Every structure is written in structure tokens, then in C-alpha cells.
Amino acid sequence: MLLALANAAIFASMAVIDKRLIDRYVPSLPSYYVWIGFSVLIYGIVFMAIDGIPDTDHLGHTIVAGLSGLSWGLALAMMFLGYKLQEVSRASAMVFTFPVFVALFAVVFMGESLVPLQWVAITVVIAGGVLISMTGPATSKAKLTKIIPVLLCASLLIATGHLTAKYALEEVSVPLVTSLHFLGVAAVLLFFWRRDTVSNLRRAMSHKEALILMLVAEGVLAPAALLAQIFATKLGPVSLVATITGTHPIFVVFYTAVLSMSGLRIMNESLNRNTLAVKAASVAMIIGGVASLGLLAEGTIG
């Protein structure tokens, strides 16, 4: 499951870069959506060329793979809105409660049952999310309270993306699922095209730091993270993969804490002792609950 862990670490670094770009260089979210949409559209075409046009032998699974990409596209749009309005460590912690939804979907749609300890784990995850949303400056709390429904919806969509990708991979190749994932994300994000999109992006790219970050995030990290995720989903149980990728908030808290230190100040997150303690406790509750949920699920399946 090293691939799933790599996905969590890479995705966390992308979250930090996204926050930096949105706050400093691309304040227009629709313009940022379009930049990512064009980037992943290119990858979608490349992976489609590698695998070829899909045939109709597994049409149902192919359609589901496309739905997985659409789910991720909607989730990313909501997640970036959370990054714009809130500290990235808090927003990420809320979004990456998605393994709870994976477990609940398994109960509703797959006929699985949850043992009492799994319900306890779900309660712990929810408590961790509430704790991290109820701490911090008053303005921060007010913003997070408003954005919580959006972040939870993003979490729900990520869970949907994981489950639909797992189903598609039963009959469809990794390159094709990867291609349809990218194309689905592009279809959602390119919808946000506005008249001033090109001028906004040109202005952002005139800054050397912004250009480098945009190219690294979408040119290197995005395909690496997605391939790690899809191969992990292909090779392992979806509940365990979701559990490990759900450790993403740990990396975000670590990255943002380091980058917010006085010697760097690349990020602007609160580093006072109480805030860090609450963030650490909240993330520990979320990760601990998610890990317990996944491990208990594996034990039940086994």
C-alpha cells in the first residue's frame, strides 16, 4: 500500500501549492479551474492515445469510469473553494473524511454491515471534524461553518469517485480509467471558463514563482498522484486504499506548519501552541477513526 501512501503525500503537497496559488497569484477561482481543466485534458488525450478508443465490450464499466472522473471534478471544484475560504489544513481535514462515506455506501449499496466498533470509529471521525471546525479565530470559524456543507459534499463525491473507479477497474484497463478520470475532471472544470480567464492566467504566469508552481503541480504531481491512486485501487481493497489515502491531512498539517515558520512564511497558518494542539488532536481523531474503520472492514471481509 506504499502507492496509496505516496498518493496521500503527493496530494498534500498539491494542496499546499494550490492554496499558495489561489491566495497569492490566481484569486479568480474560475480561472484556476480552467487552468487545471486544460492541463488534465491534455493528460486525458495522451492516456486515451496509449490505450486506444474504448470498445463496447465493457460499455457499462467504461461509463462508470467516466462518472468517476466527473465526481472527482466536482469534488475538486468544491475543495478549491474550501482552500480559498479557509486554512488548507482545516479544509483538507474535513474533505478527507471520505472513507466514512465509503463505509456507509458499502452498507447501503453492497449489503455489508458495520460492527459496533466501526460505528464508534465513524463517531470519532465526525467528532474530529467538528473539533477542527470549532476552533481558531472567530472569522476563521465563521467561514468554516459556512463552507462545511461544501467540504462534506466534496468528501461524498471523492468517496463516489473511489468506489466507481474500483468498479470500472474490474473490467477496464488502468490507462483507460486514467484517461476517463482526467477527461471527466476537465469536463467539469472547463465549464467555468469566463471572458477574463486568459488575461487572469497570463497575469498569474508573469510571476516566475507562480509559473513554476503551476507547472510542477499540474505537470508532475497531478499525474503522479493519480497514477499512484489508480494502481493502488487496482491492486488492493478499496476500503484499505481509501483509509491510507485518508492520511493526507497529516501531511498537510506538517507541510503547512513548516512553511508557516517565521524563517519561511510561505504559508500563513496559525502556529500558536493551542491551535497546533487542537489541529493535531483533530487530525489524529480523523485519521485514527478512518484507520480503524478501514482495518475493521478488512477484518470483517477477511
Coordinates of C-alpha atoms in Angstrom, one line a residue:
M1 CA 0.0 0.0 0.0
L2 CA 3.0 2.3 -0.5
L3 CA 1.3 3.6 -3.6
A4 CA -1.7 4.8 -1.6
L5 CA 0.7 6.4 0.9
A6 CA 2.6 8.1 -1.9
N7 CA -0.7 9.4 -3.2
A8 CA -1.5 11.0 0.2
A9 CA 1.9 12.7 0.4
I10 CA 1.8 14.0 -3.2
F11 CA -1.8 15.1 -3.0
A12 CA -1.0 17.0 0.3
S13 CA 1.9 18.9 -1.5
M14 CA -0.5 19.8 -4.3
A15 CA -3.0 21.1 -1.7
V16 CA -0.3 23.4 -0.3
I17 CA 0.7 24.6 -3.8
D18 CA -3.0 25.2 -4.7
K19 CA -3.5 27.2 -1.6
R20 CA -0.4 29.3 -2.3
L21 CA -1.5 30.0 -5.9
I22 CA -5.1 30.7 -5.1
D23 CA -4.3 33.1 -2.3
R24 CA -1.4 35.0 -4.0
Y25 CA -1.5 34.7 -7.7
V26 CA -4.8 33.4 -9.1
P27 CA -7.5 34.9 -6.8
S28 CA -10.2 34.2 -9.5
L29 CA -11.2 30.6 -8.8
P30 CA -12.9 30.1 -12.2
S31 CA -9.6 30.9 -13.9
Y32 CA -7.7 28.4 -11.7
Y33 CA -10.3 25.8 -12.5
V34 CA -9.8 26.4 -16.2
W35 CA -6.0 26.1 -15.9
I36 CA -6.4 22.7 -14.2
G37 CA -9.1 21.7 -16.7
F38 CA -6.8 22.3 -19.7
S39 CA -3.9 20.6 -18.0
V40 CA -5.8 17.4 -17.3
L41 CA -7.5 17.5 -20.7
I42 CA -4.1 17.0 -22.2
Y43 CA -3.3 14.0 -20.0
G44 CA -6.7 12.5 -20.8
I45 CA -6.0 12.7 -24.5
V46 CA -2.5 11.2 -24.0
F47 CA -3.7 8.3 -22.0
M48 CA -6.6 7.7 -24.4
A49 CA -4.0 7.5 -27.2
I50 CA -2.0 5.0 -25.2
D51 CA -5.0 2.7 -24.7
G52 CA -7.0 3.5 -27.8
I53 CA -10.7 4.3 -28.2
P54 CA -12.7 2.1 -25.9
D55 CA -14.8 -0.6 -27.4
T56 CA -18.3 -1.6 -26.5
D57 CA -17.5 -4.9 -24.8
H58 CA -17.5 -3.3 -21.3
L59 CA -19.6 -0.2 -22.0
G60 CA -21.1 -0.1 -18.6
H61 CA -17.8 -0.2 -16.8
T62 CA -16.4 2.5 -19.2
I63 CA -19.4 4.8 -18.5
V64 CA -18.8 4.3 -14.7
A65 CA -15.1 5.2 -15.2
G66 CA -16.3 8.5 -16.8
L67 CA -18.7 9.1 -13.9
S68 CA -15.7 8.6 -11.5
G69 CA -13.9 11.5 -13.3
L70 CA -17.0 13.7 -13.1
S71 CA -17.3 13.0 -9.4
W72 CA -13.7 14.0 -8.8
G73 CA -14.1 17.1 -11.0
L74 CA -17.0 18.3 -8.9
A75 CA -15.1 17.4 -5.7
L76 CA -12.0 19.4 -6.7
A77 CA -14.1 22.5 -7.5
M78 CA -15.6 22.4 -4.1
M79 CA -12.3 21.6 -2.4
F80 CA -10.6 24.6 -4.0
L81 CA -13.4 26.8 -2.8
G82 CA -12.7 25.5 0.7
Y83 CA -9.0 26.3 0.2
K84 CA -9.8 29.8 -0.8
L85 CA -12.1 30.5 2.2
Q86 CA -10.2 28.6 4.9
E87 CA -6.8 27.3 6.1
V88 CA -5.8 24.4 3.9
S89 CA -5.1 22.2 6.9
R90 CA -8.7 22.6 8.2
A91 CA -10.3 22.3 4.8
S92 CA -8.3 19.1 4.0
A93 CA -9.2 17.5 7.3
M94 CA -12.9 17.9 6.5
V95 CA -12.7 16.7 2.9
F96 CA -10.6 13.6 3.8
T97 CA -13.3 12.2 6.0
F98 CA -14.4 10.4 2.8
P99 CA -13.7 6.9 4.0
V100 CA -16.7 7.3 6.3
F101 CA -18.9 7.7 3.2
V102 CA -17.1 4.7 1.5
A103 CA -18.1 2.6 4.5
L104 CA -21.7 3.9 4.5
F105 CA -22.0 3.3 0.8
A106 CA -20.9 -0.3 1.3
V107 CA -23.7 -0.7 3.8
V108 CA -26.4 0.9 1.6
F109 CA -25.4 -0.4 -1.8
M110 CA -23.3 -3.5 -1.2
G111 CA -25.3 -5.2 1.6
E112 CA -22.3 -5.0 4.0
S113 CA -22.9 -4.5 7.7
L114 CA -20.9 -2.4 10.2
V115 CA -19.9 -3.9 13.6
P116 CA -20.3 -1.6 16.7
L117 CA -16.6 -0.7 16.7
Q118 CA -17.0 0.6 13.2
W119 CA -19.8 2.9 14.3
V120 CA -17.6 4.1 17.1
A121 CA -14.9 4.9 14.5
I122 CA -17.4 6.9 12.4
T123 CA -18.4 8.8 15.5
V124 CA -14.7 9.6 16.3
V125 CA -14.1 10.9 12.7
I126 CA -17.2 13.1 12.9
A127 CA -16.1 14.4 16.3
G128 CA -12.6 15.2 14.9
G129 CA -14.2 17.2 12.0
V130 CA -16.4 19.1 14.5
L131 CA -13.4 19.9 16.7
I132 CA -11.3 21.3 13.9
S133 CA -14.2 23.4 12.6
M134 CA -15.0 24.9 16.0
T135 CA -11.5 26.2 16.8
G136 CA -9.4 29.1 15.6
P137 CA -10.2 32.8 15.2
A138 CA -13.8 33.8 15.1
T139 CA -13.6 34.9 11.5
S140 CA -12.0 31.6 10.6
K141 CA -14.7 29.6 12.4
A142 CA -17.4 31.6 10.7
K143 CA -16.0 31.0 7.3
L144 CA -15.5 27.3 8.0
T145 CA -19.1 26.9 9.4
K146 CA -20.4 28.3 6.1
I147 CA -18.2 26.1 3.9
I148 CA -18.7 22.8 5.9
P149 CA -21.6 21.6 3.7
V150 CA -19.5 22.2 0.6
L151 CA -16.5 20.4 2.0
L152 CA -18.6 17.4 3.2
C153 CA -20.2 17.3 -0.3
A154 CA -16.7 17.2 -1.8
S155 CA -15.9 14.3 0.6
L156 CA -19.0 12.5 -0.5
L157 CA -18.0 12.9 -4.2
I158 CA -14.5 11.7 -3.5
A159 CA -15.9 8.5 -1.9
T160 CA -18.1 8.1 -5.0
G161 CA -15.1 8.5 -7.2
H162 CA -13.1 5.8 -5.4
L163 CA -16.0 3.3 -5.5
T164 CA -16.8 3.9 -9.1
A165 CA -13.2 3.7 -10.1
K166 CA -12.8 0.4 -8.3
Y167 CA -15.9 -1.0 -10.1
A168 CA -14.6 0.2 -13.5
L169 CA -11.2 -1.3 -12.9
E170 CA -12.7 -4.8 -12.7
E171 CA -13.1 -4.8 -16.5
V172 CA -11.3 -1.7 -17.9
S173 CA -7.6 -1.1 -18.1
V174 CA -5.7 1.3 -15.9
P175 CA -4.8 3.7 -18.9
L176 CA -8.4 3.9 -19.9
V177 CA -9.7 4.6 -16.4
T178 CA -6.9 7.2 -16.0
S179 CA -7.9 8.8 -19.3
L180 CA -11.6 9.0 -18.5
H181 CA -10.8 10.3 -15.0
F182 CA -8.8 13.2 -16.5
L183 CA -11.4 13.9 -19.1
G184 CA -14.2 13.8 -16.5
V185 CA -12.4 16.3 -14.4
A186 CA -11.7 18.5 -17.4
A187 CA -15.3 18.5 -18.4
V188 CA -16.3 19.9 -15.0
L189 CA -13.6 22.5 -14.6
L190 CA -13.6 23.8 -18.2
F191 CA -17.2 24.7 -17.6
F192 CA -16.1 27.6 -15.5
W193 CA -14.5 29.4 -18.5
R194 CA -15.1 33.2 -18.3
R195 CA -14.3 36.1 -20.6
D196 CA -11.4 37.2 -18.4
T197 CA -9.9 33.7 -17.9
V198 CA -7.0 34.1 -20.3
S199 CA -6.0 37.5 -19.0
N200 CA -6.1 36.3 -15.4
L201 CA -3.9 33.3 -16.2
R202 CA -1.5 35.4 -18.2
R203 CA -1.2 37.8 -15.3
A204 CA -0.5 35.0 -12.9
M205 CA 2.1 33.3 -15.1
S206 CA 4.0 36.6 -15.4
H207 CA 5.3 35.8 -11.9
K208 CA 8.1 33.3 -12.0
E209 CA 7.1 31.5 -8.8
A210 CA 3.5 31.1 -9.9
L211 CA 4.6 29.7 -13.3
I212 CA 6.9 27.2 -11.7
L213 CA 4.3 26.1 -9.1
M214 CA 1.6 25.7 -11.7
L215 CA 3.8 23.6 -14.0
V216 CA 5.1 21.4 -11.1
A217 CA 1.6 20.9 -9.6
E218 CA -0.2 20.0 -12.9
G219 CA 2.8 18.8 -15.0
V220 CA 4.4 16.5 -12.5
L221 CA 2.5 16.0 -9.2
A222 CA -1.1 15.6 -10.6
P223 CA -0.4 12.6 -12.9
A224 CA 1.9 11.0 -10.3
A225 CA -0.7 11.3 -7.6
L226 CA -3.5 9.9 -9.9
L227 CA -1.5 7.0 -11.2
A228 CA -0.5 6.0 -7.7
Q229 CA -4.1 6.2 -6.6
I230 CA -5.5 4.2 -9.6
F231 CA -2.8 1.5 -9.3
A232 CA -3.4 1.2 -5.6
T233 CA -7.1 0.9 -6.2
K234 CA -6.5 -1.8 -8.9
L235 CA -4.2 -3.8 -6.6
G236 CA -5.8 -3.5 -3.2
P237 CA -9.2 -3.5 -1.4
V238 CA -10.9 -0.1 -1.9
S239 CA -11.6 0.3 1.8
L240 CA -7.9 -0.1 2.7
V241 CA -6.8 2.2 -0.1
A242 CA -9.3 4.8 1.0
T243 CA -8.0 4.5 4.6
I244 CA -4.4 5.0 3.6
T245 CA -5.1 7.9 1.2
G246 CA -7.1 9.4 4.0
T247 CA -3.9 10.1 5.9
H248 CA -3.5 13.1 3.6
P249 CA -4.3 15.7 6.4
I250 CA -1.3 14.6 8.4
F251 CA 1.0 15.6 5.6
V252 CA -0.9 18.9 5.0
V253 CA -0.6 19.8 8.7
F254 CA 3.1 19.0 8.6
Y255 CA 3.8 20.9 5.4
T256 CA 1.8 24.0 6.4
A257 CA 3.4 24.1 9.8
V258 CA 6.9 24.0 8.4
L259 CA 6.1 26.6 5.6
S260 CA 4.4 28.9 8.1
M261 CA 7.5 29.2 10.3
S262 CA 8.9 32.7 10.8
G263 CA 12.0 31.9 8.7
L264 CA 9.9 31.0 5.7
R265 CA 6.4 32.4 6.0
I266 CA 5.4 30.9 2.7
M267 CA 2.1 29.9 4.2
N268 CA 0.1 32.0 6.7
E269 CA -1.4 29.4 9.1
S270 CA -1.6 30.0 12.8
L271 CA 1.3 28.4 14.7
N272 CA 0.3 29.2 18.3
R273 CA 0.5 26.3 20.7
N274 CA -3.2 25.9 21.3
T275 CA -4.1 26.0 17.6
L276 CA -1.5 23.4 16.7
A277 CA -2.5 21.2 19.6
V278 CA -6.2 21.3 18.5
K279 CA -5.3 20.7 14.9
A280 CA -3.1 17.7 15.8
A281 CA -5.8 16.2 18.1
S282 CA -8.5 16.7 15.4
V283 CA -6.4 15.2 12.7
A284 CA -5.4 12.3 15.0
M285 CA -9.1 11.6 15.7
I286 CA -10.0 11.7 12.0
I287 CA -7.1 9.5 10.9
G288 CA -7.5 7.2 13.9
G289 CA -11.2 6.8 13.2
V290 CA -10.6 6.3 9.4
A291 CA -7.8 3.8 10.0
S292 CA -9.9 1.8 12.5
L293 CA -12.8 1.8 10.1
G294 CA -10.7 0.5 7.2
L295 CA -8.9 -2.1 9.3
L296 CA -12.1 -3.3 10.9
A297 CA -13.6 -3.5 7.4
E298 CA -10.7 -5.6 6.2
G299 CA -11.1 -7.9 9.2
T300 CA -14.8 -8.3 8.5
I301 CA -14.2 -9.0 4.9
G302 CA -11.4 -11.5 5.7

